PDB file of C-alpha atoms and ligand atoms in Angstrom:
ATOM      1  CA  MET A  14      -0.190  13.402 -25.648  1.00 87.00           C
ATOM      2  CA  SER A  15       2.199  11.355 -23.346  1.00 94.00           C
ATOM      3  CA  VAL A  16       1.415  11.242 -19.778  1.00 96.00           C
ATOM      4  CA  VAL A  17       5.031  11.207 -18.908  1.00 97.00           C
ATOM      5  CA  ARG A  18       7.974  12.719 -21.218  1.00 97.00           C
ATOM      6  CA  ILE A  19      11.420  13.017 -19.614  1.00 98.00           C
ATOM      7  CA  GLU A  20      14.209  14.485 -22.100  1.00 97.00           C
ATOM      8  CA  HIS A  21      17.634  15.102 -21.184  1.00 97.00           C
ATOM      9  CA  VAL A  22      17.096  14.664 -17.263  1.00 97.00           C
ATOM     10  CA  CYS A  23      20.093  14.146 -14.588  1.00 97.00           C
ATOM     11  CA  LYS A  24      20.000  14.047 -11.312  1.00 97.00           C
ATOM     12  CA  ASP A  25      23.213  13.795  -8.739  1.00 97.00           C
ATOM     13  CA  TYR A  26      23.111  13.593  -4.978  1.00 96.00           C
ATOM     14  CA  LEU A  27      25.769  15.457  -3.036  1.00 92.00           C
ATOM     15  CA  LEU A  28      27.328  12.982  -0.865  1.00 89.00           C
ATOM     16  CA  GLY A  29      29.522  15.132   1.767  1.00 91.00           C
ATOM     17  CA  GLU A  30      32.036  16.504  -1.037  1.00 92.00           C
ATOM     18  CA  GLN A  31      31.253  13.509  -3.266  1.00 94.00           C
ATOM     19  CA  LYS A  32      28.926  14.022  -6.318  1.00 94.00           C
ATOM     20  CA  VAL A  33      26.680  10.934  -6.735  1.00 94.00           C
ATOM     21  CA  GLN A  34      25.571  10.844 -10.060  1.00 96.00           C
ATOM     22  CA  ALA A  35      22.317   8.779  -9.655  1.00 97.00           C
ATOM     23  CA  LEU A  36      20.332   9.668 -13.389  1.00 98.00           C
ATOM     24  CA  ARG A  37      22.456  10.169 -16.960  1.00 96.00           C
ATOM     25  CA  ASP A  38      20.738  12.182 -19.223  1.00 96.00           C
ATOM     26  CA  ILE A  39      17.256   9.833 -19.294  1.00 97.00           C
ATOM     27  CA  ASN A  40      14.971  10.286 -22.410  1.00 96.00           C
ATOM     28  CA  LEU A  41      12.006   8.908 -22.177  1.00 96.00           C
ATOM     29  CA  SER A  42       8.111   9.061 -22.897  1.00 96.00           C
ATOM     30  CA  PHE A  43       5.247   7.111 -21.845  1.00 96.00           C
ATOM     31  CA  ASP A  44       1.514   6.822 -23.268  1.00 95.00           C
ATOM     32  CA  PRO A  45      -1.592   7.532 -21.097  1.00 96.00           C
ATOM     33  CA  GLY A  46      -2.711   3.414 -19.764  1.00 96.00           C
ATOM     34  CA  VAL A  47       0.752   1.831 -19.829  1.00 96.00           C
ATOM     35  CA  PHE A  48       1.601  -0.782 -17.334  1.00 97.00           C
ATOM     36  CA  LEU A  49       5.118  -0.050 -16.874  1.00 97.00           C
ATOM     37  CA  ALA A  50       8.372  -1.885 -14.826  1.00 97.00           C
ATOM     38  CA  ILE A  51      11.329   0.301 -14.332  1.00 98.00           C
ATOM     39  CA  ALA A  52      13.322  -2.679 -13.423  1.00 97.00           C
ATOM     40  CA  GLY A  53      17.292  -2.867 -12.878  1.00 95.00           C
ATOM     41  CA  PRO A  54      19.486  -3.841  -9.963  1.00 94.00           C
ATOM     42  CA  SER A  55      19.723  -2.137  -6.396  1.00 94.00           C
ATOM     43  CA  GLY A  56      21.182   1.696  -6.808  1.00 95.00           C
ATOM     44  CA  SER A  57      21.036   2.022 -10.383  1.00 96.00           C
ATOM     45  CA  GLY A  58      18.468   4.645  -9.529  1.00 97.00           C
ATOM     46  CA  LYS A  59      14.988   3.669  -9.824  1.00 97.00           C
ATOM     47  CA  THR A  60      13.489   5.348  -6.770  1.00 97.00           C
ATOM     48  CA  THR A  61      15.394   8.505  -7.935  1.00 98.00           C
ATOM     49  CA  LEU A  62      13.784   8.300 -11.359  1.00 98.00           C
ATOM     50  CA  LEU A  63      10.014   7.854  -9.946  1.00 97.00           C
ATOM     51  CA  ASN A  64      10.789  10.272  -7.397  1.00 96.00           C
ATOM     52  CA  LEU A  65      10.814  13.072 -10.235  1.00 96.00           C
ATOM     53  CA  ILE A  66       8.206  11.106 -12.087  1.00 97.00           C
ATOM     54  CA  GLY A  67       6.066  11.866  -9.129  1.00 96.00           C
ATOM     55  CA  CYS A  68       7.638  15.488  -7.980  1.00 94.00           C
ATOM     56  CA  ILE A  69       8.748  14.653  -4.731  1.00 92.00           C
ATOM     57  CA  ASP A  70      12.280  15.708  -6.318  1.00 93.00           C
ATOM     58  CA  THR A  71      13.808  17.508  -8.716  1.00 94.00           C
ATOM     59  CA  PRO A  72      16.019  17.375 -11.740  1.00 96.00           C
ATOM     60  CA  SER A  73      19.291  18.572 -11.690  1.00 96.00           C
ATOM     61  CA  SER A  74      19.115  19.088 -15.266  1.00 97.00           C
ATOM     62  CA  GLY A  75      16.974  18.294 -18.592  1.00 97.00           C
ATOM     63  CA  LYS A  76      13.019  18.296 -18.379  1.00 97.00           C
ATOM     64  CA  ILE A  77       9.959  15.971 -16.882  1.00 97.00           C
ATOM     65  CA  TYR A  78       6.648  16.892 -18.115  1.00 97.00           C
ATOM     66  CA  ILE A  79       3.459  15.332 -16.698  1.00 96.00           C
ATOM     67  CA  ASN A  80       0.616  15.404 -18.884  1.00 94.00           C
ATOM     68  CA  ASP A  81       2.418  18.137 -20.747  1.00 94.00           C
ATOM     69  CA  GLN A  82       2.752  20.316 -18.616  1.00 94.00           C
ATOM     70  CA  ASP A  83       6.468  21.109 -17.743  1.00 95.00           C
ATOM     71  CA  VAL A  84       7.081  20.416 -14.221  1.00 94.00           C
ATOM     72  CA  SER A  85      10.981  20.763 -14.123  1.00 89.00           C
ATOM     73  CA  GLY A  86      11.411  23.964 -12.610  1.00 85.00           C
ATOM     74  CA  ARG A  87       9.041  23.969  -9.665  1.00 88.00           C
ATOM     75  CA  THR A  88      10.309  23.012  -6.422  1.00 88.00           C
ATOM     76  CA  PRO A  89       7.699  20.674  -4.585  1.00 85.00           C
ATOM     77  CA  ASP A  90       6.163  22.614  -3.095  1.00 87.00           C
ATOM     78  CA  GLN A  91       4.878  24.668  -5.893  1.00 89.00           C
ATOM     79  CA  LEU A  92       3.876  20.819  -7.113  1.00 91.00           C
ATOM     80  CA  ALA A  93       2.084  19.911  -3.793  1.00 91.00           C
ATOM     81  CA  ASP A  94      -1.740  20.468  -5.462  1.00 90.00           C
ATOM     82  CA  LEU A  95      -0.604  18.740  -9.224  1.00 92.00           C
ATOM     83  CA  ARG A  96       0.605  15.544  -6.994  1.00 93.00           C
ATOM     84  CA  ALA A  97      -2.743  15.748  -4.981  1.00 92.00           C
ATOM     85  CA  ARG A  98      -4.877  15.514  -7.647  1.00 93.00           C
ATOM     86  CA  THR A  99      -2.824  13.539 -10.756  1.00 95.00           C
ATOM     87  CA  ILE A 100      -0.315  11.275  -8.940  1.00 97.00           C
ATOM     88  CA  GLY A 101      -1.093   8.236  -6.428  1.00 96.00           C
ATOM     89  CA  PHE A 102       1.686   6.440  -4.458  1.00 97.00           C
ATOM     90  CA  ILE A 103       2.246   3.398  -3.344  1.00 97.00           C
ATOM     91  CA  PHE A 104       5.443   2.123  -1.507  1.00 95.00           C
ATOM     92  CA  GLN A 105       7.013  -1.115  -0.594  1.00 94.00           C
ATOM     93  CA  THR A 106       6.659  -0.422   3.107  1.00 95.00           C
ATOM     94  CA  PHE A 107       2.857   0.570   2.579  1.00 96.00           C
ATOM     95  CA  ASN A 108       2.946   3.619   4.206  1.00 96.00           C
ATOM     96  CA  LEU A 109       0.147   3.314   6.121  1.00 98.00           C
ATOM     97  CA  LEU A 110      -1.229   5.664   8.703  1.00 98.00           C
ATOM     98  CA  PRO A 111      -0.737   2.850  11.811  1.00 98.00           C
ATOM     99  CA  VAL A 112      -3.468   5.124  13.955  1.00 98.00           C
ATOM    100  CA  LEU A 113      -5.995   5.270  11.041  1.00 98.00           C
ATOM    101  CA  SER A 114      -8.229   2.360  10.166  1.00 98.00           C
ATOM    102  CA  ALA A 115      -8.246   1.015   6.608  1.00 98.00           C
ATOM    103  CA  ALA A 116     -11.178   3.283   5.231  1.00 98.00           C
ATOM    104  CA  GLU A 117      -9.414   6.258   6.918  1.00 98.00           C
ATOM    105  CA  ASN A 118      -6.071   5.691   5.364  1.00 98.00           C
ATOM    106  CA  VAL A 119      -7.747   5.638   2.087  1.00 98.00           C
ATOM    107  CA  GLU A 120     -10.175   8.916   2.620  1.00 98.00           C
ATOM    108  CA  TYR A 121      -6.740  10.253   3.889  1.00 97.00           C
ATOM    109  CA  PRO A 122      -5.229  12.071   0.447  1.00 96.00           C
ATOM    110  CA  LEU A 123      -8.926  13.329   0.201  1.00 96.00           C
ATOM    111  CA  LEU A 124      -9.565  15.259   3.437  1.00 94.00           C
ATOM    112  CA  HIS A 125      -7.679  18.319   2.100  1.00 85.00           C
ATOM    113  CA  ARG A 126      -9.289  18.408  -1.209  1.00 90.00           C
ATOM    114  CA  LYS A 127     -12.225  21.231  -1.137  1.00 90.00           C
ATOM    115  CA  ASP A 128     -13.329  19.815  -4.329  1.00 93.00           C
ATOM    116  CA  VAL A 129     -14.415  16.707  -2.354  1.00 95.00           C
ATOM    117  CA  SER A 130     -17.215  17.180  -0.666  1.00 96.00           C
ATOM    118  CA  PRO A 131     -17.533  14.609   2.366  1.00 96.00           C
ATOM    119  CA  LYS A 132     -20.529  12.017   1.034  1.00 97.00           C
ATOM    120  CA  GLU A 133     -18.035  11.968  -2.389  1.00 97.00           C
ATOM    121  CA  ARG A 134     -15.094  11.102   0.008  1.00 97.00           C
ATOM    122  CA  GLN A 135     -17.385   8.792   2.041  1.00 97.00           C
ATOM    123  CA  LYS A 136     -18.593   7.096  -1.384  1.00 98.00           C
ATOM    124  CA  ARG A 137     -14.919   6.544  -2.934  1.00 97.00           C
ATOM    125  CA  VAL A 138     -13.764   5.173   0.184  1.00 98.00           C
ATOM    126  CA  ALA A 139     -16.455   2.239  -0.131  1.00 98.00           C
ATOM    127  CA  TYR A 140     -15.925   1.922  -3.280  1.00 97.00           C
ATOM    128  CA  PHE A 141     -11.845   1.744  -3.792  1.00 97.00           C
ATOM    129  CA  LEU A 142     -11.987  -0.686  -0.811  1.00 97.00           C
ATOM    130  CA  ASP A 143     -14.509  -2.611  -2.678  1.00 97.00           C
ATOM    131  CA  ILE A 144     -12.177  -2.667  -5.667  1.00 96.00           C
ATOM    132  CA  VAL A 145      -9.542  -4.244  -3.272  1.00 96.00           C
ATOM    133  CA  GLY A 146     -11.516  -6.779  -2.013  1.00 96.00           C
ATOM    134  CA  LEU A 147     -11.802  -4.876   1.263  1.00 97.00           C
ATOM    135  CA  SER A 148     -15.362  -3.667   2.261  1.00 98.00           C
ATOM    136  CA  ARG A 149     -14.888  -6.263   5.135  1.00 98.00           C
ATOM    137  CA  TYR A 150     -11.609  -5.040   6.713  1.00 98.00           C
ATOM    138  CA  ALA A 151     -13.048  -0.991   6.336  1.00 98.00           C
ATOM    139  CA  GLU A 152     -12.676  -0.401  10.363  1.00 98.00           C
ATOM    140  CA  HIS A 153      -9.283  -2.590  10.825  1.00 98.00           C
ATOM    141  CA  ARG A 154      -6.262  -0.797  11.916  1.00 98.00           C
ATOM    142  CA  PRO A 155      -2.467  -1.908   9.530  1.00 98.00           C
ATOM    143  CA  ASN A 156      -1.566  -3.855  12.151  1.00 98.00           C
ATOM    144  CA  GLN A 157      -4.283  -6.450  12.120  1.00 98.00           C
ATOM    145  CA  LEU A 158      -4.266  -7.025   8.598  1.00 98.00           C
ATOM    146  CA  SER A 159      -1.632  -8.574   6.364  1.00 97.00           C
ATOM    147  CA  GLY A 160       0.791  -7.541   4.157  1.00 97.00           C
ATOM    148  CA  GLY A 161      -0.873  -8.050   1.069  1.00 97.00           C
ATOM    149  CA  GLN A 162      -3.994  -6.427   2.799  1.00 97.00           C
ATOM    150  CA  ARG A 163      -2.273  -3.389   3.549  1.00 98.00           C
ATOM    151  CA  GLN A 164      -0.901  -3.096  -0.033  1.00 97.00           C
ATOM    152  CA  ARG A 165      -4.638  -3.333  -0.978  1.00 97.00           C
ATOM    153  CA  VAL A 166      -5.324  -0.348   1.489  1.00 98.00           C
ATOM    154  CA  ALA A 167      -2.316   1.380  -0.463  1.00 98.00           C
ATOM    155  CA  ILE A 168      -3.517   0.546  -3.198  1.00 97.00           C
ATOM    156  CA  ALA A 169      -7.451   2.331  -2.572  1.00 97.00           C
ATOM    157  CA  ARG A 170      -5.742   4.976  -1.189  1.00 98.00           C
ATOM    158  CA  ALA A 171      -3.732   5.662  -4.183  1.00 97.00           C
ATOM    159  CA  LEU A 172      -6.853   5.557  -6.495  1.00 96.00           C
ATOM    160  CA  ALA A 173      -8.950   7.710  -3.868  1.00 97.00           C
ATOM    161  CA  ILE A 174      -7.834  10.628  -5.641  1.00 96.00           C
ATOM    162  CA  ARG A 175      -8.605   9.552  -9.503  1.00 95.00           C
ATOM    163  CA  PRO A 176      -5.100   9.817 -10.268  1.00 96.00           C
ATOM    164  CA  SER A 177      -4.354   9.999 -13.556  1.00 95.00           C
ATOM    165  CA  ILE A 178      -0.700   7.872 -12.471  1.00 97.00           C
ATOM    166  CA  VAL A 179       0.280   5.679  -9.988  1.00 98.00           C
ATOM    167  CA  LEU A 180       3.618   5.185  -9.095  1.00 98.00           C
ATOM    168  CA  ALA A 181       4.387   1.993  -6.879  1.00 97.00           C
ATOM    169  CA  ASP A 182       8.234   1.648  -5.875  1.00 97.00           C
ATOM    170  CA  GLU A 183       8.875  -1.996  -5.475  1.00 96.00           C
ATOM    171  CA  PRO A 184       5.242  -2.839  -4.500  1.00 96.00           C
ATOM    172  CA  THR A 185       5.763  -6.356  -4.183  1.00 95.00           C
ATOM    173  CA  ALA A 186       9.460  -6.413  -2.461  1.00 94.00           C
ATOM    174  CA  ASN A 187       7.860  -7.013   0.845  1.00 94.00           C
ATOM    175  CA  LEU A 188       5.235  -9.680   0.105  1.00 94.00           C
ATOM    176  CA  ASP A 189       5.623 -13.468  -0.478  1.00 94.00           C
ATOM    177  CA  HIS A 190       5.552 -14.519  -3.765  1.00 93.00           C
ATOM    178  CA  LYS A 191       1.775 -15.391  -4.181  1.00 94.00           C
ATOM    179  CA  THR A 192       0.632 -12.265  -2.692  1.00 95.00           C
ATOM    180  CA  GLY A 193       3.051 -10.395  -4.751  1.00 94.00           C
ATOM    181  CA  GLU A 194       1.756 -11.719  -7.526  1.00 94.00           C
ATOM    182  CA  GLU A 195      -1.779 -11.133  -6.209  1.00 94.00           C
ATOM    183  CA  ILE A 196      -1.209  -7.370  -5.493  1.00 96.00           C
ATOM    184  CA  LEU A 197       0.145  -7.323  -9.130  1.00 95.00           C
ATOM    185  CA  LEU A 198      -2.654  -9.081 -11.113  1.00 95.00           C
ATOM    186  CA  LEU A 199      -5.043  -6.195  -8.973  1.00 95.00           C
ATOM    187  CA  MET A 200      -3.238  -3.150 -10.414  1.00 96.00           C
ATOM    188  CA  LYS A 201      -3.111  -4.911 -13.574  1.00 96.00           C
ATOM    189  CA  LYS A 202      -7.135  -5.473 -13.361  1.00 96.00           C
ATOM    190  CA  ILE A 203      -7.469  -1.521 -12.392  1.00 96.00           C
ATOM    191  CA  ASN A 204      -5.327  -0.710 -14.900  1.00 97.00           C
ATOM    192  CA  ARG A 205      -7.122  -2.069 -17.794  1.00 95.00           C
ATOM    193  CA  ALA A 206     -10.559  -0.964 -16.234  1.00 95.00           C
ATOM    194  CA  PHE A 207      -9.741   2.927 -15.109  1.00 94.00           C
ATOM    195  CA  LYS A 208      -7.007   3.094 -18.085  1.00 95.00           C
ATOM    196  CA  THR A 209      -4.802   4.877 -14.845  1.00 96.00           C
ATOM    197  CA  THR A 210      -0.793   4.619 -16.003  1.00 97.00           C
ATOM    198  CA  PHE A 211       0.849   2.443 -14.101  1.00 98.00           C
ATOM    199  CA  ILE A 212       4.728   2.845 -13.612  1.00 98.00           C
ATOM    200  CA  PHE A 213       6.288   0.156 -10.785  1.00 97.00           C
ATOM    201  CA  SER A 214      10.108  -0.286 -10.356  1.00 97.00           C
ATOM    202  CA  THR A 215      11.161  -3.703  -9.342  1.00 94.00           C
ATOM    203  CA  HIS A 216      14.170  -5.955  -9.873  1.00 88.00           C
ATOM    204  CA  ASP A 217      11.991  -9.350  -9.505  1.00 88.00           C
ATOM    205  CA  LYS A 218      11.977 -11.273 -12.893  1.00 89.00           C
ATOM    206  CA  ARG A 219       8.562 -12.361 -12.305  1.00 86.00           C
ATOM    207  CA  VAL A 220       7.212  -8.752 -11.849  1.00 90.00           C
ATOM    208  CA  ILE A 221       9.291  -7.386 -14.744  1.00 92.00           C
ATOM    209  CA  ALA A 222       7.315 -10.145 -16.546  1.00 90.00           C
ATOM    210  CA  LYS A 223       3.935  -9.206 -15.536  1.00 92.00           C
ATOM    211  CA  ALA A 224       4.415  -5.703 -17.403  1.00 95.00           C
ATOM    212  CA  ASP A 225       3.501  -4.702 -20.951  1.00 93.00           C
ATOM    213  CA  ARG A 226       6.225  -2.187 -20.995  1.00 96.00           C
ATOM    214  CA  LEU A 227       9.985  -2.538 -20.122  1.00 96.00           C
ATOM    215  CA  VAL A 228      12.396   0.340 -18.929  1.00 97.00           C
ATOM    216  CA  ARG A 229      15.519  -1.374 -17.690  1.00 96.00           C
ATOM    217  CA  VAL A 230      18.103   0.904 -15.649  1.00 97.00           C
ATOM    218  CA  GLU A 231      21.430   0.333 -15.202  1.00 96.00           C
ATOM    219  CA  ASP A 232      24.052   2.567 -12.930  1.00 96.00           C
ATOM    220  CA  GLY A 233      21.453   5.584 -13.871  1.00 97.00           C
ATOM    221  CA  ALA A 234      21.192   5.192 -17.336  1.00 97.00           C
ATOM    222  CA  VAL A 235      18.651   3.352 -19.300  1.00 96.00           C
ATOM    223  CA  SER A 236      19.983   0.480 -20.736  1.00 95.00           C
ATOM    224  CA  LEU A 237      16.858  -1.174 -22.374  1.00 93.00           C
ATOM    225  CA  LEU A 238      13.069  -0.800 -23.442  1.00 94.00           C
ATOM    226  CA  GLY A 239      10.736  -3.296 -23.826  1.00 95.00           C
ATOM    227  CA  VAL A 240       7.653  -3.857 -25.111  1.00 94.00           C
ATOM    228  CA  ARG A 241       5.030  -6.609 -24.381  1.00 92.00           C
ATOM    229  CA  SER A 242       2.256  -7.846 -26.984  1.00 87.00           C
ATOM    230  CA  HIS A 243       0.806 -10.947 -25.750  1.00 83.00           C
ATOM    231  CA  SER A 244       3.477 -13.321 -24.190  1.00 83.00           C
ATOM    232  CA  LYS A 245       6.273 -11.874 -26.296  1.00 89.00           C
ATOM    233  CA  TRP A 246       8.746  -8.860 -25.316  1.00 90.00           C
ATOM    234  CA  SER A 247      10.478  -6.585 -27.998  1.00 92.00           C
ATOM    235  CA  LEU A 248      14.059  -5.560 -26.794  1.00 91.00           C
ATOM    236  CA  ALA A 249      15.662  -2.620 -27.977  1.00 90.00           C
ATOM    237  CA  ARG A 250      19.129  -1.676 -26.496  1.00 86.00           C
ATOM    238  CA  HIS A 251      18.917   1.997 -25.491  1.00 77.00           C
ATOM    239  CA  ARG A 252      22.461   2.262 -26.027  1.00 64.00           C
ATOM    240  CA  PRO A 253      24.753   3.041 -27.878  1.00 47.00           C
ATOM    241  CA  VAL A 254      22.704   2.570 -30.700  1.00 41.00           C
ATOM    242  CA  GLU A 255      19.314   1.428 -31.097  1.00 42.00           C
ATOM    243  CA  LYS A 256      19.511  -2.236 -32.354  1.00 39.00           C
ATOM    244  CA  SER A 257      16.687  -5.096 -31.705  1.00 41.00           C
ATOM    245  CA  VAL A 258      17.604  -7.756 -29.890  1.00 42.00           C
ATOM    246  CA  GLU A 259      14.598  -9.762 -30.451  1.00 42.00           C
ATOM    247  CA  GLY A 260      14.909 -13.114 -29.125  1.00 40.00           C
ATOM    248  CA  GLU A 261      17.131 -11.962 -26.118  1.00 42.00           C
ATOM    249  CA  ASN A 262      14.342 -11.752 -23.721  1.00 45.00           C
ATOM    250  CA  ASN A 263      16.791 -13.233 -20.596  1.00 45.00           C
ATOM    251  CA  ALA A 264      16.394  -9.849 -18.462  1.00 45.00           C
ATOM    252  CA  VAL A 265      12.357 -10.352 -18.602  1.00 46.00           C
ATOM    253  CA  GLN A 266      12.331 -14.690 -18.222  1.00 41.00           C
ATOM    254  CA  GLY A 267      11.804 -15.866 -14.643  1.00 34.00           C
TER     255      GLY A 267
HETATM  256  P1  ADP B   6      17.375   1.848  -6.297  1.00 59.74           P
HETATM  257  O1  ADP B   6      15.918   2.558  -6.346  1.00 59.74           O
HETATM  258  O2  ADP B   6      17.682   1.707  -8.354  1.00 59.74           O
HETATM  259  O3  ADP B   6      17.927   1.452  -5.660  1.00 59.74           O
HETATM  260  P2  ADP B   6      18.496   4.911  -6.076  1.00 59.74           P
HETATM  261  O4  ADP B   6      17.850   5.608  -7.145  1.00 59.74           O
HETATM  262  O5  ADP B   6      17.601   4.698  -4.598  1.00 59.74           O
HETATM  263  O6  ADP B   6      18.120   3.619  -6.910  1.00 59.74           O
HETATM  264  O7  ADP B   6      19.643   5.308  -5.555  1.00 59.74           O
HETATM  265  C1  ADP B   6      20.840   5.757  -6.790  1.00 59.74           C
HETATM  266  C2  ADP B   6      22.115   6.070  -6.747  1.00 59.74           C
HETATM  267  O8  ADP B   6      21.509   7.307  -5.722  1.00 59.74           O
HETATM  268  C3  ADP B   6      22.550   5.302  -5.743  1.00 59.74           C
HETATM  269  O9  ADP B   6      23.806   5.309  -5.614  1.00 59.74           O
HETATM  270  C4  ADP B   6      22.678   5.809  -4.247  1.00 59.74           C
HETATM  271  O10 ADP B   6      23.240   5.697  -3.578  1.00 59.74           O
HETATM  272  C5  ADP B   6      22.175   7.521  -4.968  1.00 59.74           C
HETATM  273  N1  ADP B   6      20.854   8.396  -4.099  1.00 59.74           N
HETATM  274  C6  ADP B   6      20.203   7.824  -3.841  1.00 59.74           C
HETATM  275  N2  ADP B   6      19.405   8.767  -3.128  1.00 59.74           N
HETATM  276  C7  ADP B   6      20.650   9.014  -2.354  1.00 59.74           C
HETATM  277  C8  ADP B   6      20.816  10.563  -1.283  1.00 59.74           C
HETATM  278  N3  ADP B   6      19.490  11.212  -1.130  1.00 59.74           N
HETATM  279  N4  ADP B   6      21.744  11.351  -1.054  1.00 59.74           N
HETATM  280  C9  ADP B   6      22.823  10.892  -1.911  1.00 59.74           C
HETATM  281  N5  ADP B   6      23.220   9.389  -2.868  1.00 59.74           N
HETATM  282  C10 ADP B   6      21.753   9.122  -2.972  1.00 59.74           C
HETATM  283 MG1   MG B   7      14.971   1.914  -4.441  1.00 59.74          MG
END
């Protein structure tokens, strides 16, 4: 089973009269438990791809399967329930609610879940704040926390629903290098401990180097696939023919 399967996906945006081809014939399949980076320059289609996987947008054509369930023919509204149970989101700008404490931010996605009791909610909030090392900051508001701490709250919030997939759109882009690295290591620790699939976008080579799977997008198309074992990357050009280009790992050094 794949956690995410993407078949011949295209996404066009209309910008006035003009059609923007944000994604062109994407074909990808990810195994459960991967720690995967979507890399590529600004405007290459990373956010669009994450939004499609996260069911907050729909493809113009092609199919997307999440845990073998076809989500491509349905509207984001129809997929709200699947999102609330399956997909955790982490954003570049953290997107915490400023009037809520850290604990309340983590609790927030559970408030509308009828199957999660108030007691279970409190248990999860305490548990995941502990996982991200913020138990002592439970009552702090976002503006009383550093950038790295805010992103830790966002990670705990993403995990609170016990998602099978966490999607993170440039999670380290607003953090200094050292803090970004700590956030990446925390995500990786959680990936290993809970077998949660992590898919994150980045254009930072140092962040890419922490992944163990790599998809590079350029101009809306997949240009390179990478698999890392230990510290060695095997890279395969995605187009026009799949050809091993081992040794050509300039895309991931930093
Ligand atoms: P990235 O995240 O890699 O920077 P995006 O997925 O945001 O790239 O954008 C891919 C392309 O689609 C860009 O050319 C961008 O301008 C365009 N695009 C993204 N969102 C929209 C939108 N809502 N309307 C029109 N064009 C868009
Ligand atoms: Mg983006």
